[in-house]
Every structure is written in structure tokens, then in C-alpha cells.
Amino acid sequence: MQRTANISELRKIIEEEKKLGRAVALVPTMGYLHRGHLTLIENAKKTGAFVVVSIFVNPLQFGPNEDYARYPRDLERDARLIEEVGVDLLFQPTVEEMYPHPMVTFVEVSQLDKVLCGANRPGHFRGVTTVVSKLFHIVQPDLAFFGQKDYQQYLIIRRMVSDLNLPIEVRGVPIVREEDGLALSSRNVFLSPDQRQEALILSQSLREAETLIQKGERSARGIEDFVRNKITQESQGVIDYIEVRNADDLSDVVEIKGPVLIALAVKFGPTRLIDNKVVEVEPDV
Ligand code: PAF
């Protein structure tokens, strides 16, 4: 595996691969890799492309009171893991390499970035789309892989690529869960054993909400109330949001008709977890 923290060096390596006619696939991450990331990498590898994994904890997407400083980091462990799965190139820039001077240019996907996680994390998605655009310009991938645990992020990046005509195919990869249902997240390490146990309520309530919809429930507010009541009654989690939205464009849904996203963010102690489920609904004939 090749490894660099330097943008010019990375560009040279990519240029050589492109000369050989190889497609390039990018898996952008913030490190502290888990099976979810490794699944993204496996999907990238299956395409036969030259696989680049970036590891960069992006300060621009953290608010002043968020967990940038505390975000877990272990670059050497990450490097070992991705070497084992056969990544071609690890890009691990420093903050100075990515942001040599204060940024005054940003990429913003409006509207989609104001709901769900965007409502209580102003500037978060602007930070994500800005760093992902920078990574896209640096690596110039043909394909890029994103996990659907961050479903809103995945939709926002697809929209950015479409609106800006970037020649990149964005692929979403389904959520990877522990056997007991907990969605994999780098932040799970912060949960105490009790909080981890309580956090199972998230995937359980999403599964039960899906069953309710499959049995005929069509009220979006009804589903939100069901999930909210379950989480409130059965855990000490503090709800940030629980929302049912259109799974294609995140627009408001009153009556559940097409595919819907049930998305939630809940805090267990200081640790904020997100989870979601996309539920397909056959249109009534
Ligand atoms: O999903 C993440 O880990 C980050 O938001 C991303 C896409 C790597 C941008 O920093």
C-alpha cells in the first residue's frame, strides 16, 4: 500500500494510474475505521478500480461545541487494517495540508442541509461538502463510496455531484450493524456498557416502525410518535430528532406513499448517535 500526506505526491501517483487506464475509487473517511468502513472499501475494490482511502478528521464540519478534539483517532491501527484489505493508497493529510490558510470558499447544498442533522448542526454539511469537493478535486476519482448510515450526507453529496456536473459516480452502501442491531459508528466507543445496551432501542424502534408501515400505517406523524414514545419510555436517550421524510429528496411527508426515510438522532450521555431506515411502500392501485 502506498501512503502519503502530501497533495502533490498523491496527484503524481493518481496521474500514473490514470495513464495506465485504471479507474480510481475514493472512500473518504475520518478514520477510526470499523466494519462499516471496511465494507465501503470492499465495495470499492470489487469494481477493480485503484482504491484510495482518505483519513482526515475535518475540523470544518464540527461546530464549536462539538466533539472535534474528542473524535477518536488511531492512524496506525487504521493503516494496518486497510493494508490488510488491500487498499492501494492511503491519503492522510494534516489540517495544514488541507487548509493552509483560513477558508473563504465553501460549497453549500442549500435546503437539503437545513433539515434533520442540519437543523441543529448549522454549518455541518457545508463543512462536509466543502471537504468532499476538495477531496474530489485532489483525487479526481471516477467513483466514490459513502455509507448510508449518514443517509442525509449521502443524498447531499449526490446532489452536489449532480448540480455541479462532477464526473463522479457516487455509490451508497447500506448500513452495517452489530449482531444485536446497533449501527456501526466510530462514536460507539464512547458509550458505557449501559448506554450501549440502551442504544439498541434505536434499531429496534426503527424495525418496529417499518413493520407498522408494512401493516398499513400511513401517517408520518403517527410513525414519529410511535418511535419517540418507545425511545422515551424505554431508555434515557435524549432525542434530537425523529422524522419521516421522502427518501429521495428529504421533503416533508404527511401521508406515507413512496419510499420514506425514518431518521433519528439521539444522545446517550454526551454521545450523539444517528440511525435510519428506508422503507419502500408499494403505491396503492
Ligand atoms: O462520513 C464521514 O466520515 C465524513 O463526513 C466525510 C464524508 C469523510 C467528510 O469528512
PDB file of C-alpha atoms and ligand atoms in Angstrom, residues 28-31 37 54 56-58 61 71 124 127-128 131-132 135 146 150 153 157, ligand 1:
ATOM      1  CA  PRO A  28     -13.428   9.287   2.178  1.00  0.00           C
ATOM      2  CA  THR A  29     -13.339   8.645   5.934  1.00  0.00           C
ATOM      3  CA  MET A  30     -12.498  10.342   9.200  1.00  0.00           C
ATOM      4  CA  GLY A  31     -10.651   7.230  10.370  1.00  0.00           C
ATOM      5  CA  HIS A  37     -15.747   1.455   6.505  1.00  0.00           C
ATOM      6  CA  SER A  54      -8.623   9.202   2.781  1.00  0.00           C
ATOM      7  CA  PHE A  56      -8.979  13.189   7.665  1.00  0.00           C
ATOM      8  CA  VAL A  57     -10.886  14.433  10.704  1.00  0.00           C
ATOM      9  CA  ASN A  58     -12.286  17.545   9.101  1.00  0.00           C
ATOM     10  CA  GLN A  61     -17.691  20.038   9.792  1.00  0.00           C
ATOM     11  CA  TYR A  71     -13.208  12.437  17.970  1.00  0.00           C
ATOM     12  CA  HIS A 124     -22.019  20.915   9.446  1.00  0.00           C
ATOM     13  CA  GLY A 127     -18.107  21.598   6.099  1.00  0.00           C
ATOM     14  CA  VAL A 128     -18.761  18.130   4.683  1.00  0.00           C
ATOM     15  CA  VAL A 131     -14.051  18.951   2.249  1.00  0.00           C
ATOM     16  CA  VAL A 132     -15.564  16.307  -0.032  1.00  0.00           C
ATOM     17  CA  LEU A 135     -11.033  15.598  -1.895  1.00  0.00           C
ATOM     18  CA  PHE A 146     -20.425   6.659   1.141  1.00  0.00           C
ATOM     19  CA  ASP A 150     -25.221   9.092   7.109  1.00  0.00           C
ATOM     20  CA  GLN A 153     -24.867  13.213   3.825  1.00  0.00           C
ATOM     21  CA  ILE A 157     -23.211  14.603  -1.887  1.00  0.00           C
TER      22      ILE A 157
HETATM   23  O1  PAF B   1     -18.733  10.493   6.788  1.00  0.00           O
HETATM   24  C1  PAF B   1     -17.617  10.935   7.113  1.00  0.00           C
HETATM   25  O2  PAF B   1     -16.800  10.235   7.710  1.00  0.00           O
HETATM   26  C2  PAF B   1     -17.260  12.378   6.778  1.00  0.00           C
HETATM   27  O3  PAF B   1     -18.365  13.218   6.889  1.00  0.00           O
HETATM   28  C3  PAF B   1     -16.591  12.534   5.403  1.00  0.00           C
HETATM   29  C4  PAF B   1     -17.513  12.140   4.273  1.00  0.00           C
HETATM   30  C5  PAF B   1     -15.311  11.687   5.350  1.00  0.00           C
HETATM   31  C6  PAF B   1     -16.189  14.002   5.190  1.00  0.00           C
HETATM   32  O4  PAF B   1     -15.334  14.445   6.170  1.00  0.00           O
END
